[in-house]
Short mmCIF file of C-alpha atoms in Angstrom, two decimals:
data_model
loop_
_atom_site.label_atom_id
_atom_site.label_comp_id
_atom_site.label_asym_id
_atom_site.label_seq_id
_atom_site.Cartn_x
_atom_site.Cartn_y
_atom_site.Cartn_z
CA MET A 1 0.00 0.00 0.00
CA GLU A 2 1.35 3.42 -0.90
CA VAL A 3 2.04 6.11 1.72
CA ARG A 4 -1.20 8.01 1.07
CA GLY A 5 -3.24 4.82 1.48
CA ARG A 6 -1.49 4.06 4.79
CA ASP A 7 -2.14 7.61 5.98
CA ILE A 8 -5.83 7.33 5.06
CA GLU A 9 -6.00 3.98 6.88
CA ALA A 10 -4.39 5.54 9.99
CA VAL A 11 -6.90 8.43 9.95
CA LEU A 12 -9.81 6.00 9.60
CA GLN A 13 -8.56 3.89 12.50
CA VAL A 14 -8.39 6.96 14.73
CA LEU A 15 -11.86 8.11 13.63
CA VAL A 16 -13.37 4.68 14.33
CA ASP A 17 -11.72 4.55 17.75
CA LEU A 18 -12.83 8.08 18.65
CA THR A 19 -16.36 7.38 17.44
CA ARG A 20 -16.58 4.34 19.70
CA ARG A 21 -15.19 6.29 22.66
CA LEU A 22 -17.25 9.42 21.99
CA VAL A 23 -20.52 7.89 23.17
CA PRO A 24 -19.83 4.73 25.11
CA PRO A 25 -22.81 2.47 25.90
CA THR A 26 -22.98 3.99 29.38
CA ASP A 27 -23.72 7.44 27.86
CA LEU A 28 -26.92 6.58 26.04
CA GLN A 29 -29.12 8.43 28.54
CA LEU A 30 -30.13 12.04 27.99
CA SER A 31 -31.84 12.45 31.33
CA GLY A 32 -34.03 10.63 33.77
CA ASP A 33 -34.76 6.99 33.14
CA ASP A 34 -34.97 7.13 29.34
CA SER A 35 -32.16 5.28 27.60
CA PHE A 36 -31.71 5.62 23.85
CA THR A 37 -30.02 3.60 21.13
CA ARG A 38 -27.15 5.05 19.14
CA THR A 39 -29.48 5.31 16.16
CA GLN A 40 -31.97 7.31 18.23
CA LEU A 41 -29.20 9.66 19.42
CA GLU A 42 -28.04 10.10 15.81
CA ILE A 43 -31.60 10.95 14.76
CA LEU A 44 -31.92 13.47 17.59
CA SER A 45 -28.61 15.06 16.60
CA LEU A 46 -29.66 15.18 12.96
CA ILE A 47 -32.95 16.89 13.79
CA THR A 48 -31.26 19.27 16.24
CA HIS A 49 -28.58 20.44 13.82
CA ALA A 50 -30.48 20.32 10.50
CA SER A 51 -30.84 23.54 8.54
CA GLU A 52 -34.16 22.38 7.04
CA PRO A 53 -36.99 20.08 8.12
CA VAL A 54 -35.99 16.42 8.43
CA THR A 55 -38.19 13.72 6.96
CA VAL A 56 -37.94 10.00 7.68
CA THR A 57 -36.51 9.42 4.21
CA ALA A 58 -33.94 12.20 4.55
CA ALA A 59 -32.90 10.84 7.97
CA ALA A 60 -32.55 7.34 6.51
CA GLN A 61 -30.35 8.62 3.71
CA ALA A 62 -28.23 10.79 6.01
CA LEU A 63 -27.68 7.92 8.45
CA GLN A 64 -27.43 5.28 5.71
CA LEU A 65 -30.26 3.23 7.17
CA THR A 66 -33.51 1.92 5.79
CA ALA A 67 -36.63 4.02 6.20
CA GLY A 68 -38.05 1.15 8.27
CA ALA A 69 -35.13 1.26 10.69
CA VAL A 70 -35.52 5.02 11.10
CA THR A 71 -39.28 4.70 11.56
CA GLN A 72 -38.76 2.08 14.28
CA ALA A 73 -36.21 4.28 16.08
CA VAL A 74 -38.46 7.35 15.73
CA ASP A 75 -41.41 5.40 17.16
CA GLY A 76 -39.42 5.01 20.39
CA LEU A 77 -38.48 8.69 20.38
CA VAL A 78 -42.13 9.66 19.96
CA VAL A 79 -43.17 7.38 22.85
CA SER A 80 -40.43 8.91 25.04
CA GLY A 81 -41.71 12.41 24.26
CA MET A 82 -38.51 13.54 22.51
CA VAL A 83 -39.81 13.79 18.93
CA ARG A 84 -43.06 14.70 17.21
CA ARG A 85 -43.97 13.85 13.62
CA HIS A 86 -46.42 15.57 11.39
CA ARG A 87 -47.44 15.49 7.75
CA ALA A 88 -45.33 17.50 5.35
CA PRO A 89 -47.37 20.33 3.82
CA HIS A 90 -46.11 19.52 0.30
CA ASP A 91 -46.75 15.76 0.52
CA GLY A 92 -49.26 14.18 2.87
CA ARG A 93 -47.39 10.87 2.74
CA ALA A 94 -44.14 12.35 4.06
CA ARG A 95 -43.58 12.80 7.77
CA ILE A 96 -41.53 15.68 9.14
CA LEU A 97 -39.66 15.00 12.37
CA GLU A 98 -39.23 17.73 14.95
CA LEU A 99 -38.06 17.91 18.52
CA ALA A 100 -40.79 17.93 21.12
CA PRO A 101 -40.93 20.87 23.55
CA GLY A 102 -38.13 20.55 26.09
CA ALA A 103 -36.12 18.08 24.02
CA GLU A 104 -33.81 20.72 22.57
CA GLN A 105 -32.71 21.80 26.06
CA MET A 106 -32.08 18.18 27.14
CA ILE A 107 -30.00 17.58 24.00
CA ALA A 108 -28.02 20.79 24.56
CA VAL A 109 -27.16 19.69 28.11
CA TYR A 110 -26.21 16.20 26.87
CA GLU A 111 -23.99 17.56 24.08
CA SER A 112 -22.37 20.06 26.44
CA ALA A 113 -21.51 17.23 28.84
CA ILE A 114 -19.88 15.30 26.00
CA VAL A 115 -17.83 18.33 24.95
CA THR A 116 -16.70 18.76 28.57
CA ARG A 117 -15.80 15.06 28.85
CA VAL A 118 -13.82 14.89 25.60
CA GLY A 119 -12.29 18.37 25.86
CA PRO A 120 -9.06 16.95 27.29
CA TRP A 121 -8.61 14.88 24.09
CA PHE A 122 -7.99 18.17 22.28
CA ALA A 123 -5.61 19.68 24.85
CA ALA A 124 -2.62 18.87 22.64
CA LEU A 125 -4.00 21.20 19.95
CA ASP A 126 -3.83 24.98 20.11
CA ASP A 127 -6.82 27.01 18.89
CA THR A 128 -5.41 27.34 15.36
CA GLU A 129 -4.78 23.60 15.07
CA LEU A 130 -8.25 22.79 16.42
CA ALA A 131 -9.86 25.14 13.89
CA ALA A 132 -7.76 23.56 11.11
CA LEU A 133 -8.80 20.06 12.21
CA ALA A 134 -12.48 21.08 12.18
CA ARG A 135 -12.05 22.60 8.71
CA LEU A 136 -10.21 19.54 7.34
CA LEU A 137 -12.76 17.08 8.75
CA GLY A 138 -15.50 19.22 7.22
CA LYS A 139 -13.79 18.98 3.83
CA ILE A 140 -13.62 15.20 4.13
CA ARG A 141 -17.29 15.01 5.11
CA THR A 142 -18.29 17.22 2.18
CA ALA A 143 -16.24 15.11 -0.25
CA GLY A 144 -17.85 11.98 1.21
CA ASP A 145 -21.31 13.41 0.58
CA VAL A 146 -20.66 13.05 -3.17
CA ASP A 147 -21.01 9.26 -2.76
CA ARG A 148 -24.38 9.52 -1.00
CA PRO A 149 -27.65 9.61 -2.87
CA ALA A 150 -29.35 12.99 -2.89
CA PRO A 151 -32.15 13.29 -0.32
CA SER A 152 -35.54 12.70 -1.82
CA SER A 153 -38.49 14.94 -1.16
CA ASP A 154 -40.31 11.97 0.46
#
């Protein structure tokens, strides 16, 4: 394998390791007694940070899951009171997912706790290096989006 391939492999190994450590199984609770699956946390994050309404189909494409898997995960989020779904105005068959009242604050507290916990991982980087890392990872994510199918309108 050439040098570039080995470097890509090394980056991927670090990303996989960090992903596993970022939200260990013990951190799947937002608050109270409700425990969520990784898929449910990913859906909550997607809805929280989306710049436009999120449909079940768009969530499935973004998370590279089937619509059925997303629907099953969303069903649990609806029962827990974290998510509401309603018909899309442009297509009565499509369902738009939105955070239920109070969910956004719980997610903000949860995400803040994660940032506090993993902050020491970034202590070796100065502010300029951290900003460069964020920019470079963003470039990789954007380039990776080329391989994904475009979101459908549901």
